[in-house]
mmCIF file of C-alpha atoms and ligand atoms in Angstrom:
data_model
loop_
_atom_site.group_PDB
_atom_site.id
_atom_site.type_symbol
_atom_site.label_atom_id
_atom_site.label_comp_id
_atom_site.label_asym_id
_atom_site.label_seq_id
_atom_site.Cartn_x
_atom_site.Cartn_y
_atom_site.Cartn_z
ATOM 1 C CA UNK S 63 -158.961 52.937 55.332
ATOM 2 C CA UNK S 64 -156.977 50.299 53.491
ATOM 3 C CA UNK S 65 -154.455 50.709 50.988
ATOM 4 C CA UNK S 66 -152.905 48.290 48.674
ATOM 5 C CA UNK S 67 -148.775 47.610 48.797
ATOM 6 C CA UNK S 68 -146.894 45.982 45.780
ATOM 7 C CA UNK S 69 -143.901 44.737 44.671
ATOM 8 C CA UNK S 70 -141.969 45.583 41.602
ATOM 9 C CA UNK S 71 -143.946 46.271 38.327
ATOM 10 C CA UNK S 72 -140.685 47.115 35.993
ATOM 11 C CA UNK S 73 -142.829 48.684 33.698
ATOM 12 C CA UNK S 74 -145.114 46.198 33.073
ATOM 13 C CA UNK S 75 -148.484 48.239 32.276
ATOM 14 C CA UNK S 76 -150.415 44.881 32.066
ATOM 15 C CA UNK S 77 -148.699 44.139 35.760
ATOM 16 C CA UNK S 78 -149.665 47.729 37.268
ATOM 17 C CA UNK S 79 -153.097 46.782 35.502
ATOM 18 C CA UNK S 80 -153.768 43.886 37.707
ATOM 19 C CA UNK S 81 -152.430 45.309 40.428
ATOM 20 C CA UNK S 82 -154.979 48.318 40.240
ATOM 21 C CA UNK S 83 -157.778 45.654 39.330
ATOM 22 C CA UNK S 84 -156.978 43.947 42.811
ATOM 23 C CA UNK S 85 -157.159 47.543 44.974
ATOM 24 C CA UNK S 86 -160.398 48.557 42.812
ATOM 25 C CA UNK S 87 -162.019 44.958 43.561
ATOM 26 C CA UNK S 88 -161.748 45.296 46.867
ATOM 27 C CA UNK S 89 -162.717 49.214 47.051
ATOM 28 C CA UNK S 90 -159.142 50.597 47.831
ATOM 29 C CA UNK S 91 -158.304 53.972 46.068
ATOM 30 C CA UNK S 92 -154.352 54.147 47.064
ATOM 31 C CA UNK S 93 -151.608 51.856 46.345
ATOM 32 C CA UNK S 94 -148.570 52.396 47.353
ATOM 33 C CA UNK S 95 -145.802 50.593 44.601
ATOM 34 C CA UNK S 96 -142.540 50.067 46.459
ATOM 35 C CA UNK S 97 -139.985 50.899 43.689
ATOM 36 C CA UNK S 98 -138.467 49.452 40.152
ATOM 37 C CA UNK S 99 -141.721 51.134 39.164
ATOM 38 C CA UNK S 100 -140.852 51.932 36.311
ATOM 39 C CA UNK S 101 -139.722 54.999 36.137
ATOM 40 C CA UNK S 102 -137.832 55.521 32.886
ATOM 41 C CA UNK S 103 -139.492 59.289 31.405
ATOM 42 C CA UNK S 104 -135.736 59.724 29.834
ATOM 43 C CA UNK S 105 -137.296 56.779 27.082
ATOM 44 C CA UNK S 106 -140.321 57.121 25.035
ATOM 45 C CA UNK S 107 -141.475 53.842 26.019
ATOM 46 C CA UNK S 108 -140.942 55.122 29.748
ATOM 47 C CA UNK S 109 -143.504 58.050 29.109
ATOM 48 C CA UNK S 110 -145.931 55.639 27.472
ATOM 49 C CA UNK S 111 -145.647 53.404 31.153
ATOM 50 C CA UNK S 112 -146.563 56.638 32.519
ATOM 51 C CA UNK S 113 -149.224 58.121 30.407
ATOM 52 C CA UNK S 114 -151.076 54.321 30.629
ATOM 53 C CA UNK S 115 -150.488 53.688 34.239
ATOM 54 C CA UNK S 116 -152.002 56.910 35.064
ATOM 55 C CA UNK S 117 -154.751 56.448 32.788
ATOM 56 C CA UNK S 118 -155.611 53.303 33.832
ATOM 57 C CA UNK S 119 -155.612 54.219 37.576
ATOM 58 C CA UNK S 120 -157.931 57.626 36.856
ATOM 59 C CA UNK S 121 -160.350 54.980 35.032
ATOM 60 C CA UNK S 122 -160.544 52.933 38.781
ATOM 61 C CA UNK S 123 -160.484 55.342 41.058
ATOM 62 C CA UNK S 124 -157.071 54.660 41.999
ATOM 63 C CA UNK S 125 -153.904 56.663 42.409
ATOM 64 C CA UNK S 126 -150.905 55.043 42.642
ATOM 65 C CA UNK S 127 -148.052 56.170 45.089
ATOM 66 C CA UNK S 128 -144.470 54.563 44.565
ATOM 67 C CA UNK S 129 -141.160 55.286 46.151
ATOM 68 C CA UNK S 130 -137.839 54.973 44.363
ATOM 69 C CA UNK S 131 -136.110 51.549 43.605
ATOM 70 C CA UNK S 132 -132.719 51.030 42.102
ATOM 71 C CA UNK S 133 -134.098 50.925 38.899
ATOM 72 C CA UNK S 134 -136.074 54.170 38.906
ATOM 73 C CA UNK S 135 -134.261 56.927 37.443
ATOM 74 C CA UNK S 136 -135.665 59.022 40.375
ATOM 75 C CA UNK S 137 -133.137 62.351 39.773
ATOM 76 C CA UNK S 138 -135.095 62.772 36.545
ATOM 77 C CA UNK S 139 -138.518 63.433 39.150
ATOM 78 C CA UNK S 140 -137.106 66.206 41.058
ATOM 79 C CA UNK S 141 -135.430 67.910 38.330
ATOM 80 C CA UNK S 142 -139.245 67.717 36.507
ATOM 81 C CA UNK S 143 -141.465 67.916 39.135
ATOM 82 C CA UNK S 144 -139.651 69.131 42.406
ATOM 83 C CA UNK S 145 -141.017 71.732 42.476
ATOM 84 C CA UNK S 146 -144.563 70.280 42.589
ATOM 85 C CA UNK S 147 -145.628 69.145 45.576
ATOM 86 C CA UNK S 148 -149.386 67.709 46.272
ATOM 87 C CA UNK S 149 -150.696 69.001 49.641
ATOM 88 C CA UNK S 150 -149.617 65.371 51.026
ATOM 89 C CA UNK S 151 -145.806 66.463 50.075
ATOM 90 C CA UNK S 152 -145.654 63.618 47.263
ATOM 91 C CA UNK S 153 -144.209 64.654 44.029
ATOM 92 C CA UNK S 154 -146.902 64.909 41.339
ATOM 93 C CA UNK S 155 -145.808 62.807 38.312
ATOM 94 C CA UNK S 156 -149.262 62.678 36.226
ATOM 95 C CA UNK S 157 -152.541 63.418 38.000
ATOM 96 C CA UNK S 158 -152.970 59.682 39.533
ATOM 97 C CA UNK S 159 -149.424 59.114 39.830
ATOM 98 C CA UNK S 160 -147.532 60.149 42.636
ATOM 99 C CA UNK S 161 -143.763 59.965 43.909
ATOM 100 C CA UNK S 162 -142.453 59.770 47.829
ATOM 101 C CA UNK S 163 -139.165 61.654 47.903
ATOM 102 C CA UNK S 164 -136.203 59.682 49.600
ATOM 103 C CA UNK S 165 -137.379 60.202 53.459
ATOM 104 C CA UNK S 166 -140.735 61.859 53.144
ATOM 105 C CA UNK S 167 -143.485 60.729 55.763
ATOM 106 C CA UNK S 168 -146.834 61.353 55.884
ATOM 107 C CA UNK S 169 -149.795 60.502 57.712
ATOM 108 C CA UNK S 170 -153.163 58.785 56.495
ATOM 109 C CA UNK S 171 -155.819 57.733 59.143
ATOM 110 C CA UNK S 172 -153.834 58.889 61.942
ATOM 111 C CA UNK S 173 -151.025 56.391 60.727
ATOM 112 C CA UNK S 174 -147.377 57.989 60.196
ATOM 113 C CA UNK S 175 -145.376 56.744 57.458
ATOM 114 C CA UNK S 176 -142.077 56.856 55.848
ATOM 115 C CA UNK S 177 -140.981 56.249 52.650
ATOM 116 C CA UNK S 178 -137.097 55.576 52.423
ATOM 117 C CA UNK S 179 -136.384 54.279 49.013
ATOM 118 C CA UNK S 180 -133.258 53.106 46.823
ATOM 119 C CA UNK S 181 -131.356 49.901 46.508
ATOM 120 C CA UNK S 182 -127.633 48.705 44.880
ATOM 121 C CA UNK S 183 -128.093 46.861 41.785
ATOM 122 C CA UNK S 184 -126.179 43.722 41.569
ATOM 123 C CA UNK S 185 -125.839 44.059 37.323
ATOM 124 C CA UNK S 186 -124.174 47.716 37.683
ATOM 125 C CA UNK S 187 -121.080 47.121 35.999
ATOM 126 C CA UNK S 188 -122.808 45.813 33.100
ATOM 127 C CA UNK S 189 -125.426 48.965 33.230
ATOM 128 C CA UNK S 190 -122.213 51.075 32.870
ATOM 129 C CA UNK S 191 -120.443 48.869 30.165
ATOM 130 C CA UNK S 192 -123.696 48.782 28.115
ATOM 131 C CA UNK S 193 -124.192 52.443 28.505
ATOM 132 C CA UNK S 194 -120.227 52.926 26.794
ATOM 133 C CA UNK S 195 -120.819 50.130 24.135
ATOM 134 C CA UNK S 196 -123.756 52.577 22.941
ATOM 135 C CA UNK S 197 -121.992 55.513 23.591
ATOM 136 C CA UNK S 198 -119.337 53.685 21.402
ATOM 137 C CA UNK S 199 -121.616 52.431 18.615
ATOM 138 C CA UNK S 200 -123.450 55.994 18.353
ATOM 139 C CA UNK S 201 -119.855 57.761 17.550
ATOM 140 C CA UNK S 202 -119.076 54.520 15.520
ATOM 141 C CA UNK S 203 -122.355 55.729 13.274
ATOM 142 C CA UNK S 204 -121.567 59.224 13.246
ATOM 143 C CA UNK S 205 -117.981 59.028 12.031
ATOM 144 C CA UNK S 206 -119.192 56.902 8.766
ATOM 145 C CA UNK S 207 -122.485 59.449 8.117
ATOM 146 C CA UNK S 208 -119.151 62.093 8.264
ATOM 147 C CA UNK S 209 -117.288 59.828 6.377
ATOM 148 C CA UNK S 210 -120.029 59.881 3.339
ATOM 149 C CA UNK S 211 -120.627 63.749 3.516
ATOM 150 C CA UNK S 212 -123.414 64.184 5.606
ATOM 151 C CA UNK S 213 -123.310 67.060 8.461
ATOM 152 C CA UNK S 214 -122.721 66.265 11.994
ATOM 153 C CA UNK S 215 -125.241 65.127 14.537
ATOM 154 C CA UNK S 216 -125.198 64.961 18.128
ATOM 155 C CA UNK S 217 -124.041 61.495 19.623
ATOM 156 C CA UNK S 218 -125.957 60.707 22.694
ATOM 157 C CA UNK S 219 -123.023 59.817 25.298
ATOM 158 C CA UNK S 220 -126.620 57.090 27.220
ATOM 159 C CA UNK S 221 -125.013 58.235 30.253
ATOM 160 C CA UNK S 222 -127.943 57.580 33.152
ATOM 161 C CA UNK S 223 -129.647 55.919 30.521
ATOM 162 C CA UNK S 224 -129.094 52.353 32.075
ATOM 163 C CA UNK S 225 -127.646 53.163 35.601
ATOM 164 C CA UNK S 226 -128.883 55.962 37.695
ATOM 165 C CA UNK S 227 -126.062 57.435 39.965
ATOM 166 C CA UNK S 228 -128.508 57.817 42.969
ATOM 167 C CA UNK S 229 -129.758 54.738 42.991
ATOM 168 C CA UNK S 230 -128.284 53.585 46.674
ATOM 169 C CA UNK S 231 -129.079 56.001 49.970
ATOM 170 C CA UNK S 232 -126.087 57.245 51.902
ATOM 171 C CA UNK S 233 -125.266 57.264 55.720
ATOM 172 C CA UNK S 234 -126.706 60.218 55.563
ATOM 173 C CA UNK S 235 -129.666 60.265 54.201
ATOM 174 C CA UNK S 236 -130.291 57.565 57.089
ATOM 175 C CA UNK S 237 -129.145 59.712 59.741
ATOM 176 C CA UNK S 238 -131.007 62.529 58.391
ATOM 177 C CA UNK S 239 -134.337 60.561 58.238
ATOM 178 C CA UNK S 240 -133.775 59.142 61.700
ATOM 179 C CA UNK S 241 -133.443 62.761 63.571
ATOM 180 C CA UNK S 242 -136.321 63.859 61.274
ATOM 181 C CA UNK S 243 -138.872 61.669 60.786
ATOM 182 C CA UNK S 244 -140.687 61.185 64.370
ATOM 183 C CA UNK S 245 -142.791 58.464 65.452
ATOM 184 C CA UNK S 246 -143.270 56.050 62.301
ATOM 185 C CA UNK S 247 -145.323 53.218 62.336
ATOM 186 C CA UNK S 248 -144.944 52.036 59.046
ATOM 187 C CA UNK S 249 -142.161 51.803 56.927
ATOM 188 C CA UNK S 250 -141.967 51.825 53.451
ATOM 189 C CA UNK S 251 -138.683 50.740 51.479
ATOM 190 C CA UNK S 252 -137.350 49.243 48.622
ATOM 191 C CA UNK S 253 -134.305 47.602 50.072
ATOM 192 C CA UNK S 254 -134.777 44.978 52.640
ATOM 193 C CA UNK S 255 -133.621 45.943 56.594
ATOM 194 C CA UNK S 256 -130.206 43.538 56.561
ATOM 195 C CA UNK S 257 -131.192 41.519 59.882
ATOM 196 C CA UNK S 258 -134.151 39.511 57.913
ATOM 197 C CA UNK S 259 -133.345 35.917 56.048
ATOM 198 C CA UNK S 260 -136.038 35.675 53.307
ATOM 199 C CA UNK S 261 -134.348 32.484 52.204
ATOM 200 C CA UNK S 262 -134.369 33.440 48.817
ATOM 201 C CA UNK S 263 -132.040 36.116 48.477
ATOM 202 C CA UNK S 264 -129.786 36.732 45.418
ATOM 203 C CA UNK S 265 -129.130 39.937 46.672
ATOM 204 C CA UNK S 266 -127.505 38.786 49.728
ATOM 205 C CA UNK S 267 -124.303 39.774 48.137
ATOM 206 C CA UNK S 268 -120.958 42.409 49.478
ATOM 207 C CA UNK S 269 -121.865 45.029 47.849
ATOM 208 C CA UNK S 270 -125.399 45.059 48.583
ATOM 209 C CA UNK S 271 -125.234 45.223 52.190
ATOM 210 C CA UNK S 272 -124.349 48.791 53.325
ATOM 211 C CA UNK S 273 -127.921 49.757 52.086
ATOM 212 C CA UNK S 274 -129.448 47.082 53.610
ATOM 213 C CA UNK S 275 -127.683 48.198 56.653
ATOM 214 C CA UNK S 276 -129.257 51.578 56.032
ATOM 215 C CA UNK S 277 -132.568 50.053 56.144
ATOM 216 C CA UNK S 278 -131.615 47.744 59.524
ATOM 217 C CA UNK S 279 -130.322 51.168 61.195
ATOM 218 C CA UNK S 280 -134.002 53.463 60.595
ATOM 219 C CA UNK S 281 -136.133 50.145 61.867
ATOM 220 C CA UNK S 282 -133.840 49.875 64.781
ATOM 221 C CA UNK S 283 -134.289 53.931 65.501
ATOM 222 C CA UNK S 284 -137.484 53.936 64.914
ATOM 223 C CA UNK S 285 -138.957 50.593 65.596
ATOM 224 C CA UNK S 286 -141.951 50.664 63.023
ATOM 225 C CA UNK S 287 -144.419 48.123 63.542
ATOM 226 C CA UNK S 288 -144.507 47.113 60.077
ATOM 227 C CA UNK S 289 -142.051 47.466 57.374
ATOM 228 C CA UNK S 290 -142.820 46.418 53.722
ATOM 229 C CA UNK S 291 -140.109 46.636 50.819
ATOM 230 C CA UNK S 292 -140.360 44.695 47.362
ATOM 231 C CA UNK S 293 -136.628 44.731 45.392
ATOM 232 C CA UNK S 294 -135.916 40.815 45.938
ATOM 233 C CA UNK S 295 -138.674 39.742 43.827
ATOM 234 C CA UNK S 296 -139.837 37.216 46.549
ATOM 235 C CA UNK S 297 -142.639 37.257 48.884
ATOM 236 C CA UNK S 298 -142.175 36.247 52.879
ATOM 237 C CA UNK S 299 -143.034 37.610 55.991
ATOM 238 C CA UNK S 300 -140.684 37.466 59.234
ATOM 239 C CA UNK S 301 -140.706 39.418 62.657
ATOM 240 C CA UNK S 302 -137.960 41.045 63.934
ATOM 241 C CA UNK S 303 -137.338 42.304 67.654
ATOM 242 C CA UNK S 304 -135.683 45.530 67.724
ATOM 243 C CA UNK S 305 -134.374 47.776 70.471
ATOM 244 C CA UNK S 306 -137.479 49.301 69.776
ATOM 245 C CA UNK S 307 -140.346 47.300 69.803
ATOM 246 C CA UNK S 308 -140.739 44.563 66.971
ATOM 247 C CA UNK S 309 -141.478 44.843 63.580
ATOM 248 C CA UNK S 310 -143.089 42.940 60.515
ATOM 249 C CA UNK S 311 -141.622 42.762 57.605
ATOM 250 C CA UNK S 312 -143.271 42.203 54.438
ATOM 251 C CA UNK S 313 -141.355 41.227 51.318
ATOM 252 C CA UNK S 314 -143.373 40.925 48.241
ATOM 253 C CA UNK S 315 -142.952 39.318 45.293
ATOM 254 C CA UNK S 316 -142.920 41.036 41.957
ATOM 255 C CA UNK S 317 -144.407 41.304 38.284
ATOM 256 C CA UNK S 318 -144.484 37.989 36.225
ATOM 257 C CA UNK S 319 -141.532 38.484 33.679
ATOM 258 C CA UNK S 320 -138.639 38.607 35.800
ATOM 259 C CA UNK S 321 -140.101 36.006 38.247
ATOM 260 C CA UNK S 322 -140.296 32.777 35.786
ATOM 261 C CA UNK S 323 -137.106 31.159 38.235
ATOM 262 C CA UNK S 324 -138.658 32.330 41.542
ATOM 263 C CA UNK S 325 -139.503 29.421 43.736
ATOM 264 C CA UNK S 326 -142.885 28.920 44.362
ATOM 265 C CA UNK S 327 -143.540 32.480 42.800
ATOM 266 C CA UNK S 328 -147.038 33.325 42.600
ATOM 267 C CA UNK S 329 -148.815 36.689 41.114
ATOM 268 C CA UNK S 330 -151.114 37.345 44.083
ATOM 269 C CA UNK S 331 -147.766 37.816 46.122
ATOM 270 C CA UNK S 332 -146.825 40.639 44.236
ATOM 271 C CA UNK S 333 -149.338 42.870 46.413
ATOM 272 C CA UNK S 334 -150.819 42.849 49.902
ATOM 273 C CA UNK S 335 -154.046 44.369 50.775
ATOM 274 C CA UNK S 336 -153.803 46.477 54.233
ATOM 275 C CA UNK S 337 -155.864 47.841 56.734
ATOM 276 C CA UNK S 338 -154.854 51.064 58.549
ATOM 277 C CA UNK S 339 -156.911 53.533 61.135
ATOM 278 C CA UNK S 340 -159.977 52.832 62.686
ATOM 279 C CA UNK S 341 -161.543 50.568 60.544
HETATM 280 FE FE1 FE2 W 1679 -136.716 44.822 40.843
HETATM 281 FE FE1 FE2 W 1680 -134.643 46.664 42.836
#
């Protein structure tokens, strides 16, 4: 079997479009998106990503997997469709689109995975500020429609519009995944593990580190032999020797329009073709 990994599509259709052009051209049916998907069904434009994604991968014979990245508002799945699990234990979103919970594994070809997403954004003060200057300018509105006569209308506070309060793991959802998950020879993350120097890294910051320590502390557990994440929007490779055997990491790159001032960015990095099983 092979299966097709990529980076961060943001809710790019025309992005998730190539990316399901380059599984179907080489005959792979799953890809498996590793977060900033795209998530965003609390829009309109957010159920349009949706409704086209997933009609785009039904017309190739594709469904597309994802896990959650920072920028997935991933509480809005298991309040919708928690209670819908496919007979794999993903999280049915449309009929060719399909969500790994925080810590679910699974097994295809005999190969055991996990999917651990979530990330810290870097921008979430001004994810929260934005959300109060519209929470601001909607009561601004109101008051002058009461002001001229009208009758009242509800003013949307766009809290978790923006910023989505479970966008990091905790320690425990680490710990919890470690005693749980078994033998795991692939790992599947947003975040990167914290031990890995992609050289490019404007995420290498405080405040983003106690995930990526999260990350570092399951590959150490569990010592998968590879681990692939996307969230840095830059494509390398690098080996790391853990206490349990070593492990690949994959990085990959993401879609085109927040890329323009990645060095040496390419499009074909933004997904990675991969064997698994027997053949
Ligand atoms: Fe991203
Ligand atoms: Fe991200």
């Amino acid at each position: 079997m092979r299966i097709l990994l990529a980076g961060d599509t943001h809710g790019n259709i025309g992005h998730v479009r190539r990316v399901l052009d380059a599984a179907a051209g080489e005959g792979i049916e799953r890809v498996f998106q590793l977060g900033d998907f795209g998530y965003w069904e609390h829009e309109p434009n957010g159920v349009r990503f949706l409704d086209e994604a997933h009609r785009s991968a039904r017309a190739r014979g594709v469904t597309l997997y994802f896990l959650d990245g920072n920028h997935d508002k991933s509480g809005l799945i298991h309040e919708r469709y928690g209670d819908r699990p496919d007979e794999e234990g993903f999280l049915s979103v449309r009929g060719r689109i399909r969500y790994a919970p925080r810590g679910h594994t699974w097994e295809w070809d005999g190969v055991r995975f996990l999917a651990f997403g979530g990330a810290r954004s870097v921008d979430k003060d001004w994810r929260l500020q934005e959300e109060a200057r519209r929470h601001q300018k909607a009561a601004r509105k109101e008051n002058y429609r009461l002001a001229a006569g009208r009758p009242a209308e509800h003013v949307a506070d766009h809290a978790g519009t923006l910023w989505f309060p479970e966008e990091e793991a905790t320690d425990e959802d680490a710990e919890r995944v470690i005693a749980a998950a078994g033998r795991v020879d692939i790992l599947l993350t947003h975040d990167k593990p914290r031990a890995t120097s992609p050289g490019t890294d404007r995420k290498d910051l405080d405040i983003c580190h106690p995930n990526q320590d999260r990350v570092q502390r399951i590959v150490d557990a569990l010592g998968p032999e590879l681990a692939a994440h996307g969230h840095l929007h830059h494509r390398y490779t690098e080996l790391l020797s853990g206490p349990n055997g070593d492990t690949v990491v994959e990085g990959l790159a993401a879609d085109p329009s927040v890329s323009w001032d990645v060095p040496g960015y390419r499009v074909a990095d933004s997904w990675l073709g991969l064997g698994i099983g027997d053949d």
